[in-house]
Coordinates of C-alpha atoms and ligand atoms in Angstrom, one line a residue:
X243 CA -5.6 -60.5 -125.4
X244 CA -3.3 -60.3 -128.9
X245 CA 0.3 -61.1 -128.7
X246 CA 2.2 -59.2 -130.8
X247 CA 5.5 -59.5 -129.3
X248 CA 8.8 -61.2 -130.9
X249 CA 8.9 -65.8 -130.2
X250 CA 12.2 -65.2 -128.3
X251 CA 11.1 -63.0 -125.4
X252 CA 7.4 -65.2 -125.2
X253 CA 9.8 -68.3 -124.9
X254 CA 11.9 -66.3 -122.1
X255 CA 8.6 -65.2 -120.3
X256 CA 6.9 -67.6 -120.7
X257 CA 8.0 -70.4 -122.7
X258 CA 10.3 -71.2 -119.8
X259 CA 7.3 -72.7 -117.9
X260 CA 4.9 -74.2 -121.1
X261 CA 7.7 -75.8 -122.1
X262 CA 7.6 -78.4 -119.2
X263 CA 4.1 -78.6 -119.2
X264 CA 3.4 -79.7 -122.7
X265 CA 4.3 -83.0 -121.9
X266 CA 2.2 -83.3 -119.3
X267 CA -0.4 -82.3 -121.1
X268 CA 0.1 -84.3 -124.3
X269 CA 0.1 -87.2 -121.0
X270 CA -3.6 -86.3 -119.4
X271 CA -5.2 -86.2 -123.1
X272 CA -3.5 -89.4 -124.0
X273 CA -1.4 -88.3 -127.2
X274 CA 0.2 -91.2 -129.0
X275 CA 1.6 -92.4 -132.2
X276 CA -0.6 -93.0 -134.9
X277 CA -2.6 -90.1 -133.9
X278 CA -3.7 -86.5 -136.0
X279 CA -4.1 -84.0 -133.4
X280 CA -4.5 -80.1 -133.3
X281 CA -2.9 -77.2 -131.4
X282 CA -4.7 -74.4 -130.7
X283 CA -3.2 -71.2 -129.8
X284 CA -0.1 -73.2 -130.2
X285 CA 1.9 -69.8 -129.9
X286 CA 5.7 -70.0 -130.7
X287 CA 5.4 -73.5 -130.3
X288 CA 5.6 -74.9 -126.9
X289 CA 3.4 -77.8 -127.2
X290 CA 3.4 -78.2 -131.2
X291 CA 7.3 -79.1 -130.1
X292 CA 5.6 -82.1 -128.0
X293 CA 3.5 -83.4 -130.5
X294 CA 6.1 -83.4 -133.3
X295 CA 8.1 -85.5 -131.8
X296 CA 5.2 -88.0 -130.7
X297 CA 3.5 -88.1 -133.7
X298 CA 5.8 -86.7 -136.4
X299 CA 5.5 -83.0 -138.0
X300 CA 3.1 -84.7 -140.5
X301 CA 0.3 -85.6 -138.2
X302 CA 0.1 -81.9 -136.5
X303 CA -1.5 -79.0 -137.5
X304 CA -1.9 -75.7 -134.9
X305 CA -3.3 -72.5 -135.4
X306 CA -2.7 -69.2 -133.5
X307 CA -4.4 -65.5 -134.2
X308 CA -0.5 -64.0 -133.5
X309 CA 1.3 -63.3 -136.9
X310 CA 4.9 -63.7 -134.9
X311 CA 3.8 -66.4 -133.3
X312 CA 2.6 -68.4 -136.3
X313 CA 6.0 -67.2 -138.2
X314 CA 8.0 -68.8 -135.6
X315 CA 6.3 -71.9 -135.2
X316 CA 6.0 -72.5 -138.9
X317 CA 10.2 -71.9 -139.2
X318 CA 10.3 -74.2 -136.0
X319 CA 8.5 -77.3 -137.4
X320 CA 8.4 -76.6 -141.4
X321 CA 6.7 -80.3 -141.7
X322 CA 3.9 -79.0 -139.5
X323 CA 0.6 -76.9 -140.4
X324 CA 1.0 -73.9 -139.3
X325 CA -1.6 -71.2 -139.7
X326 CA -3.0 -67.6 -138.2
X327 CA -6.8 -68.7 -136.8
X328 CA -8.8 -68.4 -133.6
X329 CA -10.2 -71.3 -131.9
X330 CA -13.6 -69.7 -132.4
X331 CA -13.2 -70.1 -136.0
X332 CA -10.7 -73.1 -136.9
X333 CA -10.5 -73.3 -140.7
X334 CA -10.8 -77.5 -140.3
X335 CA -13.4 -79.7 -142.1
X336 CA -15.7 -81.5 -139.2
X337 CA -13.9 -84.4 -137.7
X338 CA -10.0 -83.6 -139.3
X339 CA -8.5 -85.0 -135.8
X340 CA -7.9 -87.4 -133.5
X341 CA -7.6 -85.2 -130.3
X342 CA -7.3 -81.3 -130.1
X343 CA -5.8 -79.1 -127.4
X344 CA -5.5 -76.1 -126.1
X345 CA -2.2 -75.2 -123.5
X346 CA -2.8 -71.7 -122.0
X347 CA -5.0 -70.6 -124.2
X348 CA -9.2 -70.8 -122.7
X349 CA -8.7 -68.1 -120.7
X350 CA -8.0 -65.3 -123.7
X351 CA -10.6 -66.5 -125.6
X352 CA -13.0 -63.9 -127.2
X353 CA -15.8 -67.2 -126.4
X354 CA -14.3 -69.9 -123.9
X355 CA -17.8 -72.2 -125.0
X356 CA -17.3 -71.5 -128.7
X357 CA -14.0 -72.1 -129.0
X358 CA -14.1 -75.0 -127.3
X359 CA -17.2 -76.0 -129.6
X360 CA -15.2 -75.8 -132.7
X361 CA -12.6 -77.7 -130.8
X362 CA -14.8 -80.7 -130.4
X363 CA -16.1 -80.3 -134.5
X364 CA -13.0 -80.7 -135.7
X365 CA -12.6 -83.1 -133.7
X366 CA -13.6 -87.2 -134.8
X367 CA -16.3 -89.2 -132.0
X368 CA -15.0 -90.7 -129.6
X369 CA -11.7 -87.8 -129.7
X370 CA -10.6 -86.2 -127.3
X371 CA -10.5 -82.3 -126.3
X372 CA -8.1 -81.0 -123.7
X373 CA -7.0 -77.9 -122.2
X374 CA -5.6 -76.5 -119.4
X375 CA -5.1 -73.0 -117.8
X376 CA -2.8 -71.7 -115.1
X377 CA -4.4 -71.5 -110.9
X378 CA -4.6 -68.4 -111.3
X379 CA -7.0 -67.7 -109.3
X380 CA -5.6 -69.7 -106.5
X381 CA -2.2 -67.3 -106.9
X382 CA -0.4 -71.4 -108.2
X383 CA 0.2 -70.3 -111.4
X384 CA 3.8 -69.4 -112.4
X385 CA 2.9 -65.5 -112.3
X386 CA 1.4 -65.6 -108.3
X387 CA 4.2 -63.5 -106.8
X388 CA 3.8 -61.2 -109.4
X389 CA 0.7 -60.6 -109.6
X390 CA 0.1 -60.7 -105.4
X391 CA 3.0 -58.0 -105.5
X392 CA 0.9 -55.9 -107.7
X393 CA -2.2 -55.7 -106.0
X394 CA -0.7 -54.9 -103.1
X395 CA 0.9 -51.7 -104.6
X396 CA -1.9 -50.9 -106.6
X397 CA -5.4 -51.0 -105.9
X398 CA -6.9 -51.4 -109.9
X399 CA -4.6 -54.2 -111.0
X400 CA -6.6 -56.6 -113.7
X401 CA -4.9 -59.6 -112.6
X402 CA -5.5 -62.6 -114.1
X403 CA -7.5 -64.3 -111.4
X404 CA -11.4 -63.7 -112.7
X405 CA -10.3 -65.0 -116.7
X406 CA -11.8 -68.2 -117.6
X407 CA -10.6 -71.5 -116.4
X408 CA -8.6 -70.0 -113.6
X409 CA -10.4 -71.2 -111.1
X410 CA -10.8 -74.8 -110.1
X411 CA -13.6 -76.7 -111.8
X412 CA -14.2 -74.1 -114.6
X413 CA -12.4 -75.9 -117.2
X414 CA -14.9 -78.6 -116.7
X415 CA -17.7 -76.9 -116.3
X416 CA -16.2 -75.1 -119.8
X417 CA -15.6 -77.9 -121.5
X418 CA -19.3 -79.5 -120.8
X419 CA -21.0 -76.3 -121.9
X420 CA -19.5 -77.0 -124.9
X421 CA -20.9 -80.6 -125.5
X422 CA -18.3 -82.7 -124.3
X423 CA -18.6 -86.0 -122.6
X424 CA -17.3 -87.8 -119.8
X425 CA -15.0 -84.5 -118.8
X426 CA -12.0 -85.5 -116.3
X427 CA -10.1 -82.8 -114.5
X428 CA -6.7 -83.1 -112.9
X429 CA -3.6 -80.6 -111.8
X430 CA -0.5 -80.6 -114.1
X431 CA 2.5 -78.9 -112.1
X432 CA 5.9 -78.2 -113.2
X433 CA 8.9 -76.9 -111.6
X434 CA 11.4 -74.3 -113.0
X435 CA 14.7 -73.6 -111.3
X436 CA 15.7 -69.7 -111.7
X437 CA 19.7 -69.2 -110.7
X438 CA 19.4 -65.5 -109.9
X439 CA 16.4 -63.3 -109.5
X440 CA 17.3 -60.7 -112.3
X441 CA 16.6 -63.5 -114.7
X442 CA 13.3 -64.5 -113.0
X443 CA 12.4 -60.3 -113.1
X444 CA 13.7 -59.4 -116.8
X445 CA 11.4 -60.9 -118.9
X446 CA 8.7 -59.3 -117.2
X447 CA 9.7 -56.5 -118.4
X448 CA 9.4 -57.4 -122.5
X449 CA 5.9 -56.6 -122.2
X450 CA 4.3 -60.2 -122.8
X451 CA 0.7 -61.1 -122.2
X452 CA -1.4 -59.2 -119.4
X453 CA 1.3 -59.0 -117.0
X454 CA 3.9 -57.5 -119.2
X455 CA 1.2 -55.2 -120.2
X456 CA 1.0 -54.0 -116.7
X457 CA 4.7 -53.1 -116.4
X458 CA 5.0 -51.4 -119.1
X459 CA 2.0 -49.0 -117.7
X460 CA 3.8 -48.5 -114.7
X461 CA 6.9 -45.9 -114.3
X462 CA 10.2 -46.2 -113.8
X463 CA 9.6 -45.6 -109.5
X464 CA 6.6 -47.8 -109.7
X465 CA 8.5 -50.5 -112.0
X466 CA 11.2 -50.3 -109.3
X467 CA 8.7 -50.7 -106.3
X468 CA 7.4 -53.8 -107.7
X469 CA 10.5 -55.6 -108.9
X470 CA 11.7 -54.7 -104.9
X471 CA 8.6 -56.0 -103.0
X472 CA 8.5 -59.4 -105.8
X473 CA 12.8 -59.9 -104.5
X474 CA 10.8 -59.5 -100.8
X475 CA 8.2 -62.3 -101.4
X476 CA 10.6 -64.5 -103.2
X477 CA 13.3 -66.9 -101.6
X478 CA 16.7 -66.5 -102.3
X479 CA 18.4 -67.2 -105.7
X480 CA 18.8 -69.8 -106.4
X481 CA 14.9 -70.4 -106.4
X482 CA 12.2 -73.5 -107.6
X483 CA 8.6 -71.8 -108.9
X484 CA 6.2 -74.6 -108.3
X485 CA 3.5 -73.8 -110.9
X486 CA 0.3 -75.8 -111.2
X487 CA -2.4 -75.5 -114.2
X488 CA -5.6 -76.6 -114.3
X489 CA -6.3 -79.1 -116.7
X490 CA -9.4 -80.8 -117.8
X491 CA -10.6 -83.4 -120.9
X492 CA -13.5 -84.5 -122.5
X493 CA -15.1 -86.8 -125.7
X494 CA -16.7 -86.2 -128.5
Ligands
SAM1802 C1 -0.1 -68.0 -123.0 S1 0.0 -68.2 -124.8 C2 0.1 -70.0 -124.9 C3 1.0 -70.4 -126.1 C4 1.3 -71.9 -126.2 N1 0.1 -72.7 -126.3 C5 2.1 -72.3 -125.0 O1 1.7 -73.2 -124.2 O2 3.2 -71.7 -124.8 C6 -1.6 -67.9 -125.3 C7 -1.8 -68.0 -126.8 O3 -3.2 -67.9 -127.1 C8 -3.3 -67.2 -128.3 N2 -4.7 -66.8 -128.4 C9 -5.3 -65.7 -127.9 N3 -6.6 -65.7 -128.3 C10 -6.9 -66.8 -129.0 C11 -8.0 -67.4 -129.6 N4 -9.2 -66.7 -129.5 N5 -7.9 -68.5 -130.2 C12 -6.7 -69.2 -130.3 N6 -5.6 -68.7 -129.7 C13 -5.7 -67.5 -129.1 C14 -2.3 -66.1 -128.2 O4 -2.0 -65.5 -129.5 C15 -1.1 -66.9 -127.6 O5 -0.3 -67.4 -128.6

């Protein structure tokens, strides 16, 4: 999946819900002071925002394969390193960090296993790797309604429900294929308040990540249909999404 679209309508779509989760998962993998760590697939800069300020722009590097992305993040924290790689090929000597992570990235990985192998190269003994990845499957993620409103309009919607990590216990199971030790799972949930439903619908429509992708194939009648039947299955505005990620670490 490549993300060629502009920081500011990622951070509306979806920035709006990594946002609150990078602390959680800076939390689970144990960030601290002192530490060098690595974001990868740090896109416009969600969780690179959460390590800066735990461990000072010095200490963090993040890569991302998205040209806007990087370009944003690298105006966002100038004292950071900022540069355009893939997790499957991170352009780090063995051993450069304390901890890397991964915040919704696994699961548009060309090679879940090899990216997560590099992780863990570039990563010191005894370091951690951590990542985490939206339910998905289990319709918990931030995108649920959305995507259950699609499939039942359409019967070849590629929802997001068979990528990797998705589903509960994959992470693990990733992150151990890829030589990691003692691997821990847990949930990380946050909840995001949208005031009105037009500003929970809008960004769907910028044409972010897989779901974006499948409104803009849709026409105007079947655009409206959907936004219609999601205002059905959602409460009224003012509305909480509850959305939980899967989240798992291991050592080197
Ligand atoms: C849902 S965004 C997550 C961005 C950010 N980590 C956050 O939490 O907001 C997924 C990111 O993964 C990046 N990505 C896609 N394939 C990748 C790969 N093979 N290696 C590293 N990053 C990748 C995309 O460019 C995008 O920025």
């Amino acid at each position: 999946m490549t993300f060629t679209v502009d920081a500011a309508a990622y951070d509306r779509f979806m920035g709006r819900y990594s946002v609150p989760l990078a602390p959680r998962l800076a939390d689970f993998a144990a960030i601290a002071a002192g530490q060098r760590v690595l974001d990868v697939g740090c896109g416009p800069g969600a969780l690179t925002a959460e390590l800066v300020k735990r461990l000072g722009a010095d200490a963090v590097s993040a890569v991302d394969p998205s040209e806007p992305f990087v370009a944003a993040a690298q105006q966002r924290y100038p004292g950071a390193s900022v540069q355009r790689a893939t997790a499957e090929q991170l352009p780090f000597a063995d051993d450069s960090f304390d901890a890397a992570l991964a915040q919704l990235v696994v699961h548009f990985m060309a090679d879940p296993v090899a990216g997560l192998r590099e992780m863990a190269r570039v990563t010191r003994t005894h370091g951690v790797v951590a990542a985490c990845v939206w339910d998905h499957a289990g319709g918990q993620g931030p995108l649920g309604v959305f995507w259950s409103a699609a499939r039942e309009l359409g019967s070849s919607v590629e929802d997001e429900s068979q990528l990797a990590g998705a589903r509960e216990g994959h992470l693990g199971q990733l992150l151990r294929e890829a030589g990691l030790h003692r691997v821990e799972e847990t949930v990380l949930s946050v909840d995001v308040e949208h005031p009105t439903f037009d500003e929970w619908w809008e960004p769907f429509t910028l044409g972010v990540g897989p779901a974006g992708a499948h409104v803009a194939g849709l026409d105007a009648t079947r655009q409206a249909q959907l936004r219609e039947r999601c205002r059905e299955l959602l409460p009224p505005a003012p509305f909480v999404v509850t959305a939980r990620a899967w989240a798992a670490r291991g050592h080197t």
